[in-house]
Coordinates of C-alpha atoms in Angstrom, one line a residue:
X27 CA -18.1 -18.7 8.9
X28 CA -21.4 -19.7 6.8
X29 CA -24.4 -18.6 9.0
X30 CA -27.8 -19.9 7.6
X31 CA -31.1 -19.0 8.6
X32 CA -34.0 -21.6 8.2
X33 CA -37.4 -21.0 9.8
X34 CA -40.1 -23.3 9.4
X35 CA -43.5 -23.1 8.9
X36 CA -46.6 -25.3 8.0
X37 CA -46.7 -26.5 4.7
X38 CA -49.5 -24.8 2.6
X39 CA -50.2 -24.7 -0.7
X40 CA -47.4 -23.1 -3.3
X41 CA -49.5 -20.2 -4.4
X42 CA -50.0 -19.3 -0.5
X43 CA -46.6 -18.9 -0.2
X44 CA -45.2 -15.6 1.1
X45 CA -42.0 -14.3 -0.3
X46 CA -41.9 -11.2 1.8
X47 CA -38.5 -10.5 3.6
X48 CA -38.2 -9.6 7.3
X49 CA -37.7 -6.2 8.1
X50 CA -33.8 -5.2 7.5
X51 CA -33.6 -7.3 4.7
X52 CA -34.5 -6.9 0.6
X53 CA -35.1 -10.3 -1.1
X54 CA -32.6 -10.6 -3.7
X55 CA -33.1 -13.1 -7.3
X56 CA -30.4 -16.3 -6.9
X57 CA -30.0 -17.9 -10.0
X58 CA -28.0 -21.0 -8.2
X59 CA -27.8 -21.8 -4.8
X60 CA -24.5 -21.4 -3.9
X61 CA -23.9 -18.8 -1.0
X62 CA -20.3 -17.9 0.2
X63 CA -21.5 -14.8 2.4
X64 CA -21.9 -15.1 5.5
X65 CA -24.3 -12.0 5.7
X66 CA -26.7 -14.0 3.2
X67 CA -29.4 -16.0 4.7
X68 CA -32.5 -18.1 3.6
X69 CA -36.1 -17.6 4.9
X70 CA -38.1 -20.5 4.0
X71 CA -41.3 -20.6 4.0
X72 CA -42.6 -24.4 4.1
X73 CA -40.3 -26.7 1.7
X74 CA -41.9 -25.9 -1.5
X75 CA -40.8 -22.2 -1.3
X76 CA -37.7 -20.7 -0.7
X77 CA -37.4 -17.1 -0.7
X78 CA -33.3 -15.4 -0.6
X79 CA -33.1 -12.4 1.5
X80 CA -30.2 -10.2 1.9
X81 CA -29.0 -7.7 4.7
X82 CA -29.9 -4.2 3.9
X83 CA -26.5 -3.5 6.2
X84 CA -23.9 -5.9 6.2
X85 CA -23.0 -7.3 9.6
X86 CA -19.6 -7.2 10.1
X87 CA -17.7 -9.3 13.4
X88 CA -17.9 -9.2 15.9
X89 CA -21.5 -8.5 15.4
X90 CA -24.1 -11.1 14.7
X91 CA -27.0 -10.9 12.6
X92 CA -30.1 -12.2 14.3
X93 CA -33.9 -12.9 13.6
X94 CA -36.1 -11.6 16.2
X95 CA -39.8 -11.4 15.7
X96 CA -39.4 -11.5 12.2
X97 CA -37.3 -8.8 11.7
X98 CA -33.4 -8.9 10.6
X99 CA -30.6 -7.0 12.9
X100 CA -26.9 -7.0 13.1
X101 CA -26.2 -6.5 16.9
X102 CA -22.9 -6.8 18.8
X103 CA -21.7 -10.4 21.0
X104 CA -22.1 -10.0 24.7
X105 CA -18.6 -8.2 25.6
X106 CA -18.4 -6.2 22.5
X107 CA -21.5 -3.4 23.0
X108 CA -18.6 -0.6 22.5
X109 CA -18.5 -1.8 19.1
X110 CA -20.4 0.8 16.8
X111 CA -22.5 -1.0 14.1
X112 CA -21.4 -0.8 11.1
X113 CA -24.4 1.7 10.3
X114 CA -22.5 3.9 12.7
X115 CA -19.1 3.8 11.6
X116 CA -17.9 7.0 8.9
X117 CA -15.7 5.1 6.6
X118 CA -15.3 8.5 4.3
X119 CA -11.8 9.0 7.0
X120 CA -8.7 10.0 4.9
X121 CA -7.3 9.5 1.8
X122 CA -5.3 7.5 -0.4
X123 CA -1.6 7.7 -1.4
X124 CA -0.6 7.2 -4.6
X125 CA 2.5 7.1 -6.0
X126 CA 4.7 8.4 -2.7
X127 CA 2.6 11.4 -3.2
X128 CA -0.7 12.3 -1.2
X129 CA -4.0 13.4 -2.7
X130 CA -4.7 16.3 0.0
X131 CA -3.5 19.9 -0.5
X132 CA -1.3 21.3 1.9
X133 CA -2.4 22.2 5.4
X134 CA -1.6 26.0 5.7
X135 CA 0.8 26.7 9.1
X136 CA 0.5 29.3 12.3
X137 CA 2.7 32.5 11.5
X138 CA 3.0 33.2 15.0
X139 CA 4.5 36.8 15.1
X140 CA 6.2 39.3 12.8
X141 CA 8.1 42.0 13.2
X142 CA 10.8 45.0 12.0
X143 CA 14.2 45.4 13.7
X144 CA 16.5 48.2 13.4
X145 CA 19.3 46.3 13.3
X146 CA 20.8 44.2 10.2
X147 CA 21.6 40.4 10.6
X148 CA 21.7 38.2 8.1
X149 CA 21.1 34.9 10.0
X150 CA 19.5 33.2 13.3
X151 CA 22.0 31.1 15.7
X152 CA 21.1 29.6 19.4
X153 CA 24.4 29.2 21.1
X154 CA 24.8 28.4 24.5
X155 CA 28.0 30.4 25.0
X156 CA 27.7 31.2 28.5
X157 CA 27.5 27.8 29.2
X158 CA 23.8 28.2 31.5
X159 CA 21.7 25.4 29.6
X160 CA 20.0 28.6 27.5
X161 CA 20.5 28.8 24.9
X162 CA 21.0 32.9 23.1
X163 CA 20.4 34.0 19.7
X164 CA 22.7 35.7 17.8
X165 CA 22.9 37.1 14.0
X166 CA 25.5 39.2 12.3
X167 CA 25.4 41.8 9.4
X168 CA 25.7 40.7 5.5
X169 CA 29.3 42.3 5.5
X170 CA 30.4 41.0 8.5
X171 CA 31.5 43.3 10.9
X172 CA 28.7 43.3 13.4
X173 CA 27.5 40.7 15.3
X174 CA 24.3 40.9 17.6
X175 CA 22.7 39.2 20.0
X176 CA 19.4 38.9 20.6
X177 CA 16.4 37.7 22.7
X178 CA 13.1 35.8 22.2
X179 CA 9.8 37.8 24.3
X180 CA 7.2 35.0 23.5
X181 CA 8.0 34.7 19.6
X182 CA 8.9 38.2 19.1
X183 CA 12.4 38.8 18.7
X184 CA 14.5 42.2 20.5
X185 CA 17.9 43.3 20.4
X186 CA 20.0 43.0 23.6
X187 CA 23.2 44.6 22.7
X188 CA 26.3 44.7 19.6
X189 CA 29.5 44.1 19.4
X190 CA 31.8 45.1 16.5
X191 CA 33.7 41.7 15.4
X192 CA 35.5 43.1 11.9
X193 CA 36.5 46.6 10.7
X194 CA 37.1 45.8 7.5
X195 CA 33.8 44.4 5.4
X196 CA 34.1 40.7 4.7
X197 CA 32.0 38.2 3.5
X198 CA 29.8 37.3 6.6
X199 CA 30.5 36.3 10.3
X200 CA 29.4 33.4 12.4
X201 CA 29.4 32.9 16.2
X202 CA 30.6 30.3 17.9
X203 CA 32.2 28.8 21.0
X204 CA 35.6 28.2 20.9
X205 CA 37.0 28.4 24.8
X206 CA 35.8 27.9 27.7
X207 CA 35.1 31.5 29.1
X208 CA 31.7 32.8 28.6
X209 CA 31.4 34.4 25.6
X210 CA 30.3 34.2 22.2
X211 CA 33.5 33.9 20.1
X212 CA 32.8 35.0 16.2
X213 CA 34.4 33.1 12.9
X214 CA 34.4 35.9 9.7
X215 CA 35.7 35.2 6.4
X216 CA 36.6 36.9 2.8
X217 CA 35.6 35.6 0.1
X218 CA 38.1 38.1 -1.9
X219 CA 40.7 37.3 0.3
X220 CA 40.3 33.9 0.5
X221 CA 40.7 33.4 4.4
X222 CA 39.1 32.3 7.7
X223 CA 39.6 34.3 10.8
X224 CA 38.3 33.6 14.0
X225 CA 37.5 36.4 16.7
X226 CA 37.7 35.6 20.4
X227 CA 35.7 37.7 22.8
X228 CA 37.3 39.3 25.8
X229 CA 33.8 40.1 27.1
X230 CA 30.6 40.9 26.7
X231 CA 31.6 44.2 24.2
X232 CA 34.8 43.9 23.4
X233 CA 36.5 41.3 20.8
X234 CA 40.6 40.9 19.9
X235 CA 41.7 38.4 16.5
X236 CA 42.7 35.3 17.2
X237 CA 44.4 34.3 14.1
X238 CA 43.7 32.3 10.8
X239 CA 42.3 29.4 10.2
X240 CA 42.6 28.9 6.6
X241 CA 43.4 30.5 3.4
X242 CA 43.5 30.0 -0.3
X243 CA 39.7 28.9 -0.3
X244 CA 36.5 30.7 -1.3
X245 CA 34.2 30.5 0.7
X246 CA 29.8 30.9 1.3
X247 CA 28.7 30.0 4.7
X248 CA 30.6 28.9 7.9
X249 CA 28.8 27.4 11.2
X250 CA 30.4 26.2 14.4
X251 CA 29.1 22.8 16.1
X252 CA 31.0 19.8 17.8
X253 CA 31.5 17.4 15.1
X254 CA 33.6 15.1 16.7
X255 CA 31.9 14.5 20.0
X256 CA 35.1 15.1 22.0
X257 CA 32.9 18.6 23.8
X258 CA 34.0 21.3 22.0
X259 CA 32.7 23.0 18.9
X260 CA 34.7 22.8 16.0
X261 CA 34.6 25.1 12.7
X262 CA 33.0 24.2 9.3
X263 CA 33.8 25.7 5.6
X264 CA 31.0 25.2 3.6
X265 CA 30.2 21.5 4.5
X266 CA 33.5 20.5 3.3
X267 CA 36.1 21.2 5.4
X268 CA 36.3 21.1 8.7
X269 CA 38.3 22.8 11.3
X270 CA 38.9 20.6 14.6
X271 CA 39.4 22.6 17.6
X272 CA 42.3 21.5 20.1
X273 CA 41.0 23.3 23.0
X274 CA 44.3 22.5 24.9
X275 CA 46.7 24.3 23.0
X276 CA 44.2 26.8 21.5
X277 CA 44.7 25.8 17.2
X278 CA 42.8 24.2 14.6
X279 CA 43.4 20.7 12.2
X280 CA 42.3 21.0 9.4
X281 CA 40.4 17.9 7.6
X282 CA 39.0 18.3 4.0
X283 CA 36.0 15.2 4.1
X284 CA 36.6 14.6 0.5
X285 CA 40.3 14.4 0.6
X286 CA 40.0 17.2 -1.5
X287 CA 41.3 20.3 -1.3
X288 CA 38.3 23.4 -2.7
X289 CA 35.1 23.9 -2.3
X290 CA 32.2 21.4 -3.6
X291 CA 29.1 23.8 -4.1
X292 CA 25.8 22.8 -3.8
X293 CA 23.9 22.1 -1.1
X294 CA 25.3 20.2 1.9
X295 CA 24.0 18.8 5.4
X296 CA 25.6 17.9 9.1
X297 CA 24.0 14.8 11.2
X298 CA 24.8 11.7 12.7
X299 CA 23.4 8.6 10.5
X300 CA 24.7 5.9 13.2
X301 CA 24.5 7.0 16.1
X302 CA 28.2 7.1 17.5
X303 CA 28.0 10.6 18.1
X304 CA 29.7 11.8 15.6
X305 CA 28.7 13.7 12.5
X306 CA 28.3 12.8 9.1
X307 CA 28.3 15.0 6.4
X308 CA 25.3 14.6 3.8
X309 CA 26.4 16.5 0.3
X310 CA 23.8 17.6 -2.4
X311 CA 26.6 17.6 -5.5
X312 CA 26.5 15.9 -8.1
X313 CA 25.1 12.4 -7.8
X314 CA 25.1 13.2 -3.7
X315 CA 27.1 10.7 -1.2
X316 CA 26.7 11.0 2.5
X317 CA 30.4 11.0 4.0
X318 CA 30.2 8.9 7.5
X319 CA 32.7 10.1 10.1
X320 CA 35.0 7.1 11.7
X321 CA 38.0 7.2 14.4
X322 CA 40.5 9.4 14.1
X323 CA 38.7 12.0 12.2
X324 CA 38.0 9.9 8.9
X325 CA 35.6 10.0 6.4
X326 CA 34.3 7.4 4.1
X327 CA 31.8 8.2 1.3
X328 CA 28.7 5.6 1.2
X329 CA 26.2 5.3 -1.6
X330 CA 24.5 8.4 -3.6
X331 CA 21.4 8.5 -4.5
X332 CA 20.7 11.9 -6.3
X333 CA 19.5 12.1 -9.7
X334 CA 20.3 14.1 -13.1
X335 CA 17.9 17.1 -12.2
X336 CA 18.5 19.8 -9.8
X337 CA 18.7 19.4 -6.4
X338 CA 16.8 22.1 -4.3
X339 CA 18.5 21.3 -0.6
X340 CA 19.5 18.5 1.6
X341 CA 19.1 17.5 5.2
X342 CA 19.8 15.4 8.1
X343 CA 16.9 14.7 10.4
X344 CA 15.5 11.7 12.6
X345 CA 12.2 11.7 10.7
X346 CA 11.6 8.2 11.8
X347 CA 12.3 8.7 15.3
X348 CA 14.8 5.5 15.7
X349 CA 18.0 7.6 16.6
X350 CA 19.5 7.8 13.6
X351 CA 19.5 10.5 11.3
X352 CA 18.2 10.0 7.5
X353 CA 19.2 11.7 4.4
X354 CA 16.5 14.3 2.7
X355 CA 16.6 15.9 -0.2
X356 CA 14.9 18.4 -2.7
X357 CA 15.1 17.3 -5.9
X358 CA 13.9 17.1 -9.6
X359 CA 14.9 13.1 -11.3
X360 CA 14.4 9.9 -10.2
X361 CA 10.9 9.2 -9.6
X362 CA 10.0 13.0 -9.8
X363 CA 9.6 13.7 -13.3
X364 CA 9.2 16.9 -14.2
X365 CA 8.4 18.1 -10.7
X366 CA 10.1 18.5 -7.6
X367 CA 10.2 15.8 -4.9
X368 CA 11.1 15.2 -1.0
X369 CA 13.4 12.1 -1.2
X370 CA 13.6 10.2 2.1
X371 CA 16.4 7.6 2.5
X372 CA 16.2 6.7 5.3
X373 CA 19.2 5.2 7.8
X374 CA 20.1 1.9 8.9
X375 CA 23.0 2.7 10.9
X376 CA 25.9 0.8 9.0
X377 CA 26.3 3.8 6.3
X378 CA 23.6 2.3 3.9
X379 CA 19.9 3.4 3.6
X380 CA 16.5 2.5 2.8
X381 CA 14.7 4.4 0.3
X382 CA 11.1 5.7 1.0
X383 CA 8.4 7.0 -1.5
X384 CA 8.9 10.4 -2.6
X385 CA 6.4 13.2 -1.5
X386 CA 5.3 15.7 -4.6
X387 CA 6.9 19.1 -3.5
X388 CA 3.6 21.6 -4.0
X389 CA 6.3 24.4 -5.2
X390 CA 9.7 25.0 -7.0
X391 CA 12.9 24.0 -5.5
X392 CA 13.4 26.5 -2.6
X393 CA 16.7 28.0 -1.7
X394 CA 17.5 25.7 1.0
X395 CA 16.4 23.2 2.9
X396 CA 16.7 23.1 6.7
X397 CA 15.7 20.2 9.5
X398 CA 16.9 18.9 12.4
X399 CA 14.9 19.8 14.9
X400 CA 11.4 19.1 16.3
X401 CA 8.9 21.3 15.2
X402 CA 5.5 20.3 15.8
X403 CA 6.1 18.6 19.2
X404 CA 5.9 14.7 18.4
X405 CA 9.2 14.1 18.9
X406 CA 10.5 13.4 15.3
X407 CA 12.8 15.5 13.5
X408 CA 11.1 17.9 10.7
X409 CA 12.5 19.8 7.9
X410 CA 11.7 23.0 6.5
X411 CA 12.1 25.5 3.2
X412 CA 12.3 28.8 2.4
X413 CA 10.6 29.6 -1.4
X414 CA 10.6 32.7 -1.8
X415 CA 6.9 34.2 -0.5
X416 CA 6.3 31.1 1.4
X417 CA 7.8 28.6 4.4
X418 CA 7.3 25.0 3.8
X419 CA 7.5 22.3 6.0
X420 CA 7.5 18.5 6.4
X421 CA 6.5 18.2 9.5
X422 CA 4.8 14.4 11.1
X423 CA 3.9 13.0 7.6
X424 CA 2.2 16.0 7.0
X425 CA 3.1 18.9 4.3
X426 CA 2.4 22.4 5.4
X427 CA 2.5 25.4 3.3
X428 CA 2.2 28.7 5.1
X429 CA 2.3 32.2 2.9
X430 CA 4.7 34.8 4.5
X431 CA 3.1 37.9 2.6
X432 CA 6.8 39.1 1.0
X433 CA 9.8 38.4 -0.3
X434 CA 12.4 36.6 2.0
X435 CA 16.1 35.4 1.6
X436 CA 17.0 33.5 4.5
X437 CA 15.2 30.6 7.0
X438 CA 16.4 28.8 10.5
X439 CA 15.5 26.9 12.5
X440 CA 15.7 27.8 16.3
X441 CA 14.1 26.8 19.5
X442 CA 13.0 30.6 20.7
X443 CA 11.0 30.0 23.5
X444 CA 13.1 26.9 24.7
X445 CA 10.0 24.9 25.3
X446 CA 12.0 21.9 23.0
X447 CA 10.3 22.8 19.7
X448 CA 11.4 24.7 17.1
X449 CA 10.6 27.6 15.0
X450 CA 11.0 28.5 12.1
X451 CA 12.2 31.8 11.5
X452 CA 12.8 34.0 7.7
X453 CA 14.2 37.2 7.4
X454 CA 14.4 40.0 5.3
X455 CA 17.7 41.6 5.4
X456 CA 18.8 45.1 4.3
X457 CA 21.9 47.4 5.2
X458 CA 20.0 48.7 8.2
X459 CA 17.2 46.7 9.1
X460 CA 15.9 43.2 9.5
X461 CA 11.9 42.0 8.6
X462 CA 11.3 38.6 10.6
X463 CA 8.3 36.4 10.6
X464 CA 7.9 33.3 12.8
X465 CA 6.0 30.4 11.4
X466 CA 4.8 26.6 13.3
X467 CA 3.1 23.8 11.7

């Protein structure tokens, strides 16, 4: 809207013509007449002189610039005094984006405790295997024969009891719950020997062998977790294949995802991209596919969407909060040239996926990349790496770099004081003990 400001005077001679501007304003030279502001006004001083005065503040809606006793002001419409002025507003707030990436450095995280353990364990696992609603944590040993579990006091973790799960050194062991009694059930495996055995406990102390479950693979890393939503926790061989547990008659069917039978390599992620409960299996090979799970135990690769360089880690995690899980990744290619990026594609529930802007990684690739969880307490899933001195997290738009002090080999991700918010937790492992440090956004 064009607001003009005329106020009249008596005519007087030219040469007695003032061309001062009221207070507020400076005058300002107009070569043409032609105003389009609306914070522009005219003063006039008789018709014979016309002098142009302009706002030393602009006056912004729904404020209106007014004339009172010759002086200029920008003051707010009757209903809107809560307004600041637009003297009073700090417009130097955040900062720009450009090109995915952000312009501000890294916030630095909380490292909430730290500690030494007598004990060796190699990794972190919450498993609910007394069936309360709580959650316990439990590690094993690099070599596999001694599993532990363990206890949160505030963040600072102690060691409950042990249990011997393996005589014979494997290749690592991984808890689970596999029956319905109330206790932690262990998976080992060989890597030499090619072979999956799973360990049932009889109680607390005491566990008997339960059998194979697969042979004639190598294999890195097993975890135990419901994949088929039917309510019992099924076994999975390196994010690949997958072991479905018929509770009733106590065995195991076997499903490769690929259709392929051997291992994949690379890294590889579990989540449910549509929301049916089920889980889909994200894979960081290659040019990446995530694998969505249908009836009857099926899987059906969708789009990929890595490129030619490396890839650092992938994840599944709600980081839009709509229910469905998107695809993440650490990678060098695409649109990160030369440098690493966090690639967010994120899930529209059919098996395709939107691509976001990447985020410029402020490190190398990491050794893995973990998310899932909530871990500054908005709600939204996060994600977070481990590179070697440091924990880095992506956590509510926000990157957040936190130095650890030393050297560590290993990060999960683990709700320790059950409050719905997770930690994140690295370790240190040698043959006999275990350094620890507890990090938060």
């Amino acid at each position: 809207m064009l607001l003009w400001w005329l106020l009249a005077c008596t005519p007087e001679p030219l040469e007695a013509c003032e061309d001062a501007c009221p207070g507020g304003t400076r005058r300002v030279q107009i070569d043409q007449v032609s105003v389009e502001r609306s914070d522009v006004f005219s003063w006039s001083v008789g018709q014979s002189c016309e002098v142009w005065c302009e706002p030393e503040l602009p006056c912004l809606p729904p404020n209106l610039p007014v004339v009172d006793a010759e002086t200029y002001a920008c003051r707010p419409q009757e209903g809107f005094s809560d307004i600041p002025l637009p003297s009073e507003v700090d417009t130097s707030f955040g900062l720009l984006w450009t090109g995915g990436g952000t312009t501000s450095p890294p916030v630095e995280g909380t490292i909430e405790s730290s500690g030494l353990l007598a004990v060796s364990f190699a990794t972190l696992t919450a498993l609910d295997a007394d069936g309360n609603g709580n959650p316990e944590l439990y590690g094993a040993n690099p070599t596999g024969t001694v599993g532990h579990r363990l206890e949160a006091v505030g963040m600072d973790l102690q060691l409950v009891s042990s249990v011997v799960v393996s005589i014979d050194p494997v290749s690592g062991a991984a808890p689970a719950k596999l029956n319905s009694d109330a206790y932690a059930d262990w998976v080992i495996w060989s890597e030499l020997a090619q072979s999956v055995d799973v360990i049932f406990s009889q109680d607390a102390s005491l566990t008997t062998p339960g059998g194979v479950l697969a042979s004639g693979t190598g294999v890195e890393e097993v975890v135990s977790v419901d994949v088929d939503g039917d309510g019992w926790r099924d076994v999975m061989i390196d994010g690949e294949l997958v072991l479905f547990n018929e509770a009733a008659a106590a065995s195991f069917t076997a499903v490769e995802v690929d259709g392929v039978s051997g291992g994949w390599g690379g890294p590889s992620a579990w989540g449910d991209v549509d929301g049916d409960g089920r889980l889909d299996l994200a894979r960081g090979h290659g040019l990446g596919a995530v694998y969505v799970q249908g009836e009857g135990r099926t899987f059906t690769a969708t789009q990929g969407f890595l490129g030619s360089g490396p890839v650092g880690g992938v994840s599944l995690a709600d980081l839009d909060g709509d229910g469905l899980d998107d695809w993440v990744a650490l990678q060098t290619g695409n649109d990160c040239v030369d440098v690493p990026c966090l690639e967010v594609h994120y899930s529209l529930g059919d098996g395709r996926f939107e691509v976001g802007e990447p985020e410029v990684w402020p490190t190398e690739l990491p050794l893995a990349l973990r998310g899932g969880c909530d871990l500054d307490g908005d709600g939204l899933d996060d994600v977070a790496a481990l590179v070697d001195d440091q924990v880095v997290m992506w956590a509510g738009g926000e990157m957040v770099q936190t130095p650890l002090g030393g050297s560590y080999t290993r990060l999960d991700l683990v709700d320790l004081d059950q409050d719905g918010r997770c930690e994140a937790v690295a370790l240190a492992t040698t043959d006999i003990q275990t350094s620890y440090v507890v990090v938060t956004p």
